[in-house]
Amino acid sequence: MKLVKLSLLIAITISGFSCSTDSLEAAPNTLELKTTVVKTKPIEVETLNLINEYRTSKGLSPLNNMNIIKSVAETHTDYMVEINQVNHDNFYERSAYLKENAGATNVSENVAYGYTSAQSLVNAWVNSDSHRANIEGDFTDFDISAEQNSEGKWYYTNIFIKK
């Protein structure tokens, strides 16, 4: 019963954090990125693969992953782990950085926490209208960062761009 309640709480929480898009004016570029990309984790690879499988099942093109997007995502995931809170803080800085440095014309992101498998994470995003809109969106590239906090809770930042 506790597992059901915890799963429900996580699902409600992730639904409460809608995805971010850059429909509002971007803030000045003050983002300080990590200079090195951490080795890709199996849960990240699996998540990207599941998203692309979902996209192709809907007749959409698969997305390409990019190190610069991963670096931006890692910076935000580390921030969420540090403050122990899932959020879209400073999204407009990430968006501006990717527009300036990756040639993006449109940027969006999904964030989440608590999911212990790529399948459960992607299922939650697909079952949320706003997160699914990003997954199905008119984007060309994406990447993801997944990090665990000191208690082992996973945090995720998945960024999508259109070039």
XYZ file of N, CA, C and O in Angstrom:
652
model
N 0.830 -1.193 0.000
C 0.000 0.000 0.000
C 0.874 1.257 0.000
O 0.561 2.215 -0.663
N 1.984 1.211 0.786
C 2.871 2.368 0.814
C 3.465 2.637 -0.556
O 3.608 3.779 -0.958
N 3.794 1.579 -1.297
C 4.361 1.723 -2.634
C 3.348 2.377 -3.576
O 3.700 3.241 -4.368
N 2.077 1.985 -3.469
C 1.031 2.578 -4.298
C 0.895 4.057 -3.971
O 0.811 4.896 -4.866
N 0.874 4.395 -2.678
C 0.765 5.797 -2.274
C 1.966 6.593 -2.741
O 1.819 7.709 -3.228
N 3.169 6.036 -2.637
C 4.376 6.721 -3.081
C 4.346 6.930 -4.584
O 4.652 8.012 -5.075
N 3.936 5.910 -5.344
C 3.842 6.030 -6.799
C 2.836 7.101 -7.185
O 3.074 7.895 -8.092
N 1.697 7.127 -6.497
C 0.678 8.134 -6.767
C 1.201 9.529 -6.445
O 1.013 10.464 -7.224
N 1.890 9.683 -5.322
C 2.459 10.973 -4.943
C 3.468 11.445 -5.985
O 3.458 12.605 -6.390
N 4.309 10.552 -6.443
C 5.296 10.915 -7.464
C 4.595 11.318 -8.746
O 4.949 12.320 -9.372
N 3.583 10.565 -9.167
C 2.862 10.884 -10.397
C 2.187 12.241 -10.306
O 2.219 13.039 -11.242
N 1.574 12.525 -9.160
C 0.927 13.821 -8.965
C 1.959 14.937 -8.973
O 1.759 15.977 -9.596
N 3.077 14.706 -8.317
C 4.117 15.724 -8.254
C 4.676 16.029 -9.631
O 4.809 17.185 -10.009
N 4.986 15.001 -10.410
C 5.556 15.259 -11.740
C 4.539 15.950 -12.634
O 4.885 16.808 -13.431
N 3.250 15.619 -12.479
C 2.226 16.290 -13.265
C 2.127 17.761 -12.884
O 1.800 18.599 -13.717
N 2.425 18.075 -11.651
C 2.378 19.454 -11.190
C 3.519 20.293 -11.720
O 3.453 21.518 -11.722
N 4.569 19.657 -12.186
C 5.693 20.374 -12.763
C 5.608 20.236 -14.264
O 6.180 19.341 -14.842
N 4.850 21.134 -14.873
C 4.722 21.035 -16.318
C 6.059 21.313 -16.964
O 6.948 21.907 -16.379
N 6.153 20.871 -18.185
C 7.400 21.068 -18.913
C 7.573 22.543 -19.239
O 6.613 23.290 -19.268
N 8.791 22.936 -19.498
C 9.073 24.321 -19.845
C 9.310 24.442 -21.325
O 9.960 23.617 -21.934
N 8.766 25.493 -21.884
C 9.070 25.845 -23.259
C 9.525 27.291 -23.256
O 9.324 28.028 -22.307
N 10.136 27.692 -24.338
C 10.675 29.039 -24.349
C 9.739 30.012 -25.042
O 10.169 30.871 -25.789
N 8.448 29.912 -24.763
C 7.490 30.806 -25.380
C 7.589 32.221 -24.825
O 7.120 33.151 -25.440
N 8.205 32.378 -23.680
C 8.419 33.706 -23.124
C 9.813 34.185 -23.494
O 10.673 33.420 -23.872
N 10.043 35.459 -23.359
C 11.341 36.028 -23.716
C 12.449 35.430 -22.863
O 12.317 35.264 -21.655
N 13.558 35.096 -23.497
C 14.686 34.477 -22.804
C 15.450 35.496 -21.976
O 15.554 36.663 -22.331
N 15.996 35.027 -20.871
C 16.822 35.864 -20.006
C 18.225 35.969 -20.590
O 18.618 35.176 -21.435
N 19.017 36.917 -20.133
C 20.392 37.023 -20.616
C 21.171 35.738 -20.330
O 20.893 35.034 -19.376
N 22.158 35.453 -21.158
C 22.937 34.228 -21.048
C 23.986 34.360 -19.949
O 25.035 34.935 -20.161
N 23.666 33.812 -18.781
C 24.607 33.832 -17.656
C 24.878 32.419 -17.148
O 25.402 32.253 -16.057
N 24.535 31.434 -17.944
C 24.665 30.037 -17.550
C 26.123 29.624 -17.481
O 26.898 29.876 -18.388
N 26.495 28.987 -16.376
C 27.841 28.433 -16.227
C 27.729 26.922 -16.313
O 27.232 26.278 -15.413
N 28.209 26.374 -17.437
C 28.097 24.941 -17.675
C 29.269 24.174 -17.115
O 30.358 24.721 -16.952
N 29.027 22.889 -16.905
C 30.130 21.994 -16.588
C 31.030 21.938 -17.822
O 30.551 21.979 -18.950
N 32.315 21.859 -17.614
C 33.228 21.839 -18.753
C 33.426 20.448 -19.323
O 33.867 20.300 -20.447
N 33.098 19.422 -18.559
C 33.207 18.064 -19.069
C 31.881 17.353 -18.885
O 31.171 17.561 -17.906
N 31.562 16.525 -19.850
C 30.336 15.740 -19.772
C 30.657 14.445 -19.047
O 31.629 13.763 -19.361
N 29.848 14.131 -18.055
C 30.005 12.900 -17.293
C 29.644 11.725 -18.202
O 28.806 11.842 -19.095
N 30.282 10.599 -17.971
C 29.991 9.398 -18.763
C 28.492 9.106 -18.747
O 27.841 9.190 -17.705
N 27.976 8.768 -19.894
C 26.555 8.475 -20.028
C 26.192 7.228 -19.225
O 26.868 6.211 -19.290
N 25.105 7.337 -18.474
C 24.624 6.239 -17.641
C 23.647 5.367 -18.438
O 22.921 5.871 -19.300
N 23.575 4.088 -18.115
C 22.626 3.210 -18.817
C 21.184 3.725 -18.769
O 20.468 3.626 -19.763
N 20.744 4.285 -17.639
C 19.364 4.779 -17.544
C 19.133 5.950 -18.507
O 18.032 6.123 -19.024
N 20.174 6.729 -18.780
C 20.052 7.835 -19.732
C 19.905 7.298 -21.152
O 19.030 7.746 -21.908
N 20.760 6.345 -21.510
C 20.701 5.740 -22.853
C 19.339 5.095 -23.072
O 18.701 5.279 -24.116
N 18.882 4.348 -22.085
C 17.592 3.670 -22.205
C 16.454 4.672 -22.342
O 15.537 4.475 -23.146
N 16.501 5.767 -21.589
C 15.451 6.785 -21.672
C 15.410 7.406 -23.063
O 14.337 7.544 -23.666
N 16.577 7.776 -23.588
C 16.624 8.354 -24.931
C 16.102 7.366 -25.974
O 15.340 7.751 -26.875
N 16.484 6.113 -25.839
C 16.008 5.083 -26.774
C 14.491 4.918 -26.687
O 13.811 4.800 -27.712
N 13.961 4.893 -25.478
C 12.511 4.749 -25.309
C 11.750 5.943 -25.888
O 10.688 5.772 -26.495
N 12.291 7.127 -25.704
C 11.645 8.316 -26.281
C 11.660 8.225 -27.807
O 10.643 8.485 -28.462
N 12.791 7.851 -28.380
C 12.839 7.726 -29.837
C 11.943 6.592 -30.341
O 11.311 6.737 -31.401
N 11.857 5.492 -29.614
C 10.936 4.416 -29.995
C 9.499 4.919 -29.976
O 8.707 4.611 -30.874
N 9.158 5.689 -28.949
C 7.810 6.258 -28.866
C 7.558 7.187 -30.048
O 6.513 7.116 -30.692
N 8.514 8.066 -30.331
C 8.359 9.005 -31.454
C 8.145 8.251 -32.769
O 7.242 8.595 -33.529
N 8.954 7.250 -33.034
C 8.814 6.528 -34.302
C 7.499 5.753 -34.362
O 6.909 5.615 -35.434
N 6.993 5.304 -33.210
C 5.699 4.609 -33.193
C 4.560 5.553 -33.561
O 3.493 5.108 -33.980
N 4.797 6.854 -33.413
C 3.804 7.883 -33.759
C 4.071 8.490 -35.134
O 3.477 9.493 -35.505
N 5.033 7.909 -35.872
C 5.353 8.410 -37.199
C 6.243 9.641 -37.195
O 6.363 10.331 -38.212
N 6.886 9.919 -36.067
C 7.769 11.077 -35.941
C 9.216 10.656 -36.118
O 9.577 9.506 -35.846
N 10.047 11.590 -36.527
C 11.470 11.307 -36.700
C 12.143 11.133 -35.342
O 11.813 11.854 -34.391
N 13.106 10.220 -35.255
C 13.879 10.117 -34.010
C 14.756 11.361 -33.850
O 15.085 12.028 -34.836
N 15.101 11.657 -32.620
C 15.928 12.819 -32.312
C 17.383 12.395 -32.162
O 17.674 11.275 -31.757
N 18.282 13.301 -32.484
C 19.722 13.080 -32.313
C 20.140 13.589 -30.945
O 19.641 14.613 -30.491
N 21.080 12.906 -30.307
C 21.577 13.437 -29.037
C 22.818 14.288 -29.304
O 23.525 14.077 -30.282
N 23.033 15.267 -28.438
C 24.131 16.223 -28.603
C 24.815 16.458 -27.258
O 24.140 16.701 -26.258
N 26.141 16.443 -27.256
C 26.894 16.660 -26.019
C 26.614 18.009 -25.380
O 26.564 18.113 -24.153
N 26.426 19.050 -26.169
C 26.179 20.368 -25.585
C 24.849 20.373 -24.833
O 24.735 20.985 -23.772
N 23.859 19.671 -25.352
C 22.572 19.583 -24.654
C 22.754 18.792 -23.369
O 22.234 19.176 -22.316
N 23.502 17.708 -23.436
C 23.766 16.899 -22.239
C 24.456 17.735 -21.170
O 24.102 17.663 -19.994
N 25.419 18.548 -21.572
C 26.134 19.390 -20.622
C 25.188 20.377 -19.932
O 25.252 20.570 -18.717
N 24.299 20.977 -20.704
C 23.314 21.906 -20.136
C 22.378 21.148 -19.194
O 22.079 21.617 -18.087
N 21.924 19.977 -19.601
C 21.040 19.171 -18.760
C 21.736 18.758 -17.465
O 21.132 18.796 -16.384
N 23.002 18.370 -17.558
C 23.752 17.971 -16.355
C 23.858 19.114 -15.360
O 23.734 18.902 -14.146
N 24.092 20.303 -15.861
C 24.193 21.461 -14.980
C 22.906 21.642 -14.182
O 22.931 21.869 -12.972
N 21.754 21.500 -14.867
C 20.484 21.676 -14.168
C 20.191 20.511 -13.225
O 19.713 20.723 -12.102
N 20.475 19.299 -13.649
C 20.222 18.150 -12.774
C 21.063 18.243 -11.508
O 20.567 17.994 -10.402
N 22.329 18.613 -11.647
C 23.186 18.797 -10.468
C 22.606 19.845 -9.529
O 22.635 19.685 -8.307
N 22.068 20.914 -10.096
C 21.438 21.971 -9.298
C 20.233 21.414 -8.533
O 20.077 21.666 -7.332
N 19.388 20.637 -9.214
C 18.219 20.077 -8.529
C 18.640 19.138 -7.405
O 18.037 19.154 -6.329
N 19.665 18.315 -7.656
C 20.164 17.406 -6.618
C 20.689 18.218 -5.435
O 20.410 17.898 -4.278
N 21.410 19.275 -5.736
C 22.002 20.105 -4.677
C 20.942 20.712 -3.762
O 21.099 20.743 -2.542
N 19.842 21.198 -4.352
C 18.799 21.819 -3.525
C 17.688 20.838 -3.153
O 16.752 21.202 -2.451
N 17.809 19.581 -3.659
C 16.863 18.518 -3.349
C 15.428 18.901 -3.718
O 14.487 18.697 -2.954
N 15.287 19.459 -4.934
C 13.970 19.897 -5.399
C 13.926 19.850 -6.921
O 14.836 20.357 -7.589
N 12.886 19.258 -7.467
C 12.705 19.239 -8.914
C 12.086 20.568 -9.338
O 11.191 21.085 -8.665
N 12.617 21.157 -10.412
C 12.134 22.473 -10.833
C 12.629 22.807 -12.235
O 13.413 22.064 -12.823
N 12.180 23.950 -12.723
C 12.644 24.493 -14.005
C 13.391 25.814 -13.777
O 13.481 26.627 -14.696
N 13.941 26.017 -12.598
C 14.673 27.252 -12.315
C 15.695 27.525 -13.410
O 16.375 26.611 -13.885
N 15.810 28.779 -13.788
C 16.810 29.231 -14.764
C 16.652 28.604 -16.143
O 17.607 28.564 -16.920
N 15.454 28.140 -16.482
C 15.238 27.550 -17.795
C 15.610 28.517 -18.915
O 16.202 28.122 -19.924
N 15.259 29.770 -18.761
C 15.494 30.723 -19.850
C 16.981 30.938 -20.102
O 17.387 31.211 -21.225
N 17.798 30.764 -19.079
C 19.245 30.824 -19.283
C 19.721 29.616 -20.084
O 20.557 29.749 -20.977
N 19.178 28.442 -19.791
C 19.541 27.251 -20.553
C 19.105 27.398 -22.003
O 19.851 27.078 -22.933
N 17.910 27.913 -22.196
C 17.384 28.113 -23.538
C 18.250 29.099 -24.323
O 18.626 28.834 -25.469
N 18.578 30.216 -23.710
C 19.407 31.224 -24.381
C 20.775 30.653 -24.732
O 21.307 30.909 -25.826
N 21.346 29.884 -23.830
C 22.662 29.294 -24.078
C 22.598 28.361 -25.291
O 23.473 28.397 -26.165
N 21.588 27.527 -25.354
C 21.476 26.585 -26.469
C 21.157 27.297 -27.785
O 21.618 26.873 -28.848
N 20.426 28.375 -27.718
C 20.173 29.155 -28.933
C 21.464 29.792 -29.438
O 21.725 29.806 -30.644
N 22.259 30.281 -28.520
C 23.510 30.944 -28.897
C 24.599 29.957 -29.294
O 25.376 30.215 -30.206
N 24.676 28.817 -28.632
C 25.822 27.920 -28.810
C 25.538 26.612 -29.539
O 26.480 25.915 -29.935
N 24.269 26.258 -29.703
C 23.939 25.010 -30.395
C 23.085 25.257 -31.634
O 22.665 24.309 -32.285
N 22.798 26.511 -31.929
C 21.990 26.829 -33.092
C 20.518 26.508 -32.932
O 19.795 26.356 -33.917
N 20.050 26.414 -31.699
C 18.642 26.090 -31.442
C 17.748 27.275 -31.798
O 18.111 28.428 -31.573
N 16.589 26.973 -32.359
C 15.569 27.995 -32.588
C 14.415 27.835 -31.604
O 13.631 28.761 -31.419
N 14.307 26.658 -31.008
C 13.269 26.373 -30.026
C 13.854 25.405 -29.010
O 14.576 24.477 -29.377
N 13.545 25.618 -27.729
C 14.075 24.784 -26.650
C 12.941 24.462 -25.681
O 12.121 25.325 -25.369
N 12.920 23.238 -25.202
C 11.950 22.833 -24.198
C 12.584 21.775 -23.310
O 13.607 21.191 -23.661
N 11.994 21.539 -22.148
C 12.559 20.521 -21.261
C 11.491 19.831 -20.443
O 10.436 20.402 -20.166
N 11.792 18.606 -20.080
C 11.027 17.839 -19.105
C 11.956 17.559 -17.927
O 13.130 17.252 -18.133
N 11.441 17.672 -16.731
C 12.193 17.299 -15.537
C 11.350 16.311 -14.736
O 10.125 16.245 -14.895
N 12.027 15.555 -13.898
C 11.328 14.583 -13.054
C 12.255 14.156 -11.932
O 13.454 14.446 -11.951
N 11.690 13.452 -10.956
C 12.501 12.845 -9.903
C 11.776 11.629 -9.355
O 10.572 11.478 -9.522
N 12.560 10.748 -8.770
C 11.985 9.613 -8.069
C 11.815 8.348 -8.880
O 11.657 7.281 -8.311
N 11.823 8.434 -10.182
C 11.631 7.233 -11.001
C 12.907 6.405 -11.008
O 13.994 6.936 -11.202
N 12.751 5.107 -10.831
C 13.922 4.231 -10.716
C 14.219 3.458 -11.988
O 15.198 2.730 -12.039
N 13.382 3.626 -13.010
C 13.655 2.978 -14.295
C 13.314 3.939 -15.425
O 12.449 4.815 -15.277
N 13.980 3.734 -16.544
C 13.708 4.557 -17.723
C 12.265 4.355 -18.185
O 11.588 5.313 -18.570
N 11.796 3.135 -18.142
C 10.431 2.848 -18.601
C 9.394 3.585 -17.764
O 8.456 4.176 -18.305
N 9.551 3.571 -16.434
C 8.575 4.270 -15.585
C 8.645 5.782 -15.814
O 7.618 6.462 -15.801
N 9.835 6.307 -16.040
C 9.999 7.734 -16.312
C 9.311 8.118 -17.615
O 8.502 9.061 -17.652
N 9.603 7.399 -18.684
C 9.006 7.720 -19.985
C 7.493 7.508 -19.934
O 6.734 8.325 -20.478
N 7.025 6.465 -19.275
C 5.576 6.256 -19.123
C 4.923 7.459 -18.453
O 3.852 7.913 -18.876
N 5.535 7.978 -17.402
C 4.969 9.131 -16.699
C 4.914 10.344 -17.619
O 3.912 11.068 -17.644
N 5.986 10.593 -18.357
C 5.993 11.733 -19.278
C 4.963 11.558 -20.389
O 4.266 12.497 -20.743
N 4.840 10.366 -20.935
C 3.875 10.127 -22.013
C 2.444 10.281 -21.501
O 1.552 10.712 -22.233
N 2.208 9.970 -20.239
C 0.871 10.091 -19.652
C 0.539 11.496 -19.165
O -0.551 11.731 -18.652
N 1.459 12.434 -19.334
C 1.240 13.836 -18.971
C 1.156 14.647 -20.267
O 2.076 14.617 -21.082
N 0.050 15.361 -20.453
C -0.142 16.109 -21.703
C 1.021 17.033 -22.028
O 1.511 17.052 -23.153
N 1.466 17.805 -21.056
C 2.509 18.795 -21.337
C 3.863 18.141 -21.602
O 4.609 18.588 -22.479
N 4.182 17.077 -20.883
C 5.452 16.388 -21.114
C 5.429 15.626 -22.443
O 6.412 15.607 -23.182
N 4.289 15.005 -22.722
C 4.135 14.283 -23.991
C 4.266 15.253 -25.173
O 4.837 14.911 -26.211
N 3.760 16.472 -25.018
C 3.872 17.470 -26.091
C 5.335 17.720 -26.442
O 5.680 17.895 -27.620
N 6.206 17.735 -25.453
C 7.634 17.881 -25.743
C 8.173 16.659 -26.468
O 8.920 16.764 -27.437
N 7.827 15.480 -25.975
C 8.318 14.251 -26.584
C 7.868 14.153 -28.037
O 8.622 13.723 -28.905
N 6.648 14.589 -28.321
C 6.105 14.536 -29.679
C 6.377 15.812 -30.473
O 5.963 15.914 -31.624
N 7.062 16.772 -29.866
C 7.242 18.082 -30.478
C 8.122 18.113 -31.714
O 8.803 17.140 -32.053
N 8.100 19.261 -32.364
C 8.881 19.509 -33.577
C 10.311 19.865 -33.178
O 10.709 21.028 -33.207
N 11.055 18.852 -32.781
C 12.435 19.031 -32.352
C 13.352 18.158 -33.209
O 12.903 17.207 -33.845
N 14.636 18.494 -33.214
C 15.621 17.742 -33.997
C 16.635 17.018 -33.120
O 17.208 16.020 -33.543
N 16.881 17.544 -31.918
C 17.938 17.017 -31.059
C 17.462 17.026 -29.606
O 16.584 17.804 -29.234
N 18.108 16.187 -28.799
C 17.789 16.140 -27.380
C 18.914 15.453 -26.638
O 19.819 14.876 -27.232
N 18.848 15.540 -25.324
C 19.718 14.730 -24.474
C 19.160 14.787 -23.064
O 18.195 15.513 -22.798
N 19.750 13.999 -22.196
C 19.217 13.851 -20.845
C 20.356 13.714 -19.851
O 21.438 13.252 -20.197
N 20.069 14.123 -18.628
C 20.971 13.895 -17.511
C 20.161 13.263 -16.392
O 19.057 13.703 -16.085
N 20.723 12.225 -15.797
C 20.106 11.547 -14.650
C 21.159 11.459 -13.555
O 22.271 10.999 -13.790
N 20.823 11.947 -12.385
C 21.745 11.915 -11.239
C 20.990 11.486 -9.998
O 19.813 11.804 -9.838
N 21.684 10.822 -9.102
C 21.098 10.427 -7.832
C 21.611 11.323 -6.712
O 22.782 11.707 -6.702
N 20.706 11.631 -5.774
C 21.136 12.382 -4.602
C 21.735 11.415 -3.580
O 21.849 10.212 -3.835
N 22.121 11.931 -2.431
C 22.800 11.103 -1.420
C 21.912 9.983 -0.876
O 22.418 8.990 -0.353
N 20.584 10.125 -1.008
C 19.668 9.073 -0.569
C 19.340 8.096 -1.696
O 18.540 7.172 -1.512
N 19.906 8.310 -2.878
C 19.652 7.418 -4.005
C 18.460 7.789 -4.865
O 18.104 7.055 -5.785
N 17.815 8.944 -4.590
C 16.676 9.384 -5.388
C 17.185 9.977 -6.708
O 18.077 10.810 -6.715
N 16.600 9.531 -7.824
C 16.995 10.005 -9.143
C 16.325 11.331 -9.490
O 15.138 11.532 -9.223
N 17.088 12.210 -10.136
C 16.607 13.469 -10.708
C 16.946 13.453 -12.195
O 18.019 12.964 -12.581
N 16.053 14.007 -13.021
C 16.226 13.970 -14.468
C 15.966 15.332 -15.098
O 15.019 16.022 -14.707
N 16.770 15.676 -16.082
C 16.529 16.821 -16.949
C 16.681 16.341 -18.379
O 17.736 15.865 -18.766
N 15.609 16.452 -19.152
C 15.587 16.054 -20.569
C 15.294 17.312 -21.387
O 14.245 17.896 -21.245
N 16.271 17.726 -22.204
C 16.131 18.958 -22.985
C 15.993 18.609 -24.456
O 16.717 17.765 -24.987
N 15.080 19.295 -25.110
C 14.790 19.142 -26.531
C 15.091 20.459 -27.239
O 14.752 21.522 -26.716
N 15.690 20.383 -28.437
C 15.894 21.598 -29.222
C 15.493 21.342 -30.671
O 15.491 20.214 -31.153
N 15.168 22.427 -31.333
C 14.972 22.403 -32.790
C 16.053 23.280 -33.382
O 16.264 24.405 -32.930
N 16.749 22.735 -34.377
C 17.774 23.508 -35.083
C 17.240 23.956 -36.412
O 16.389 23.338 -36.989
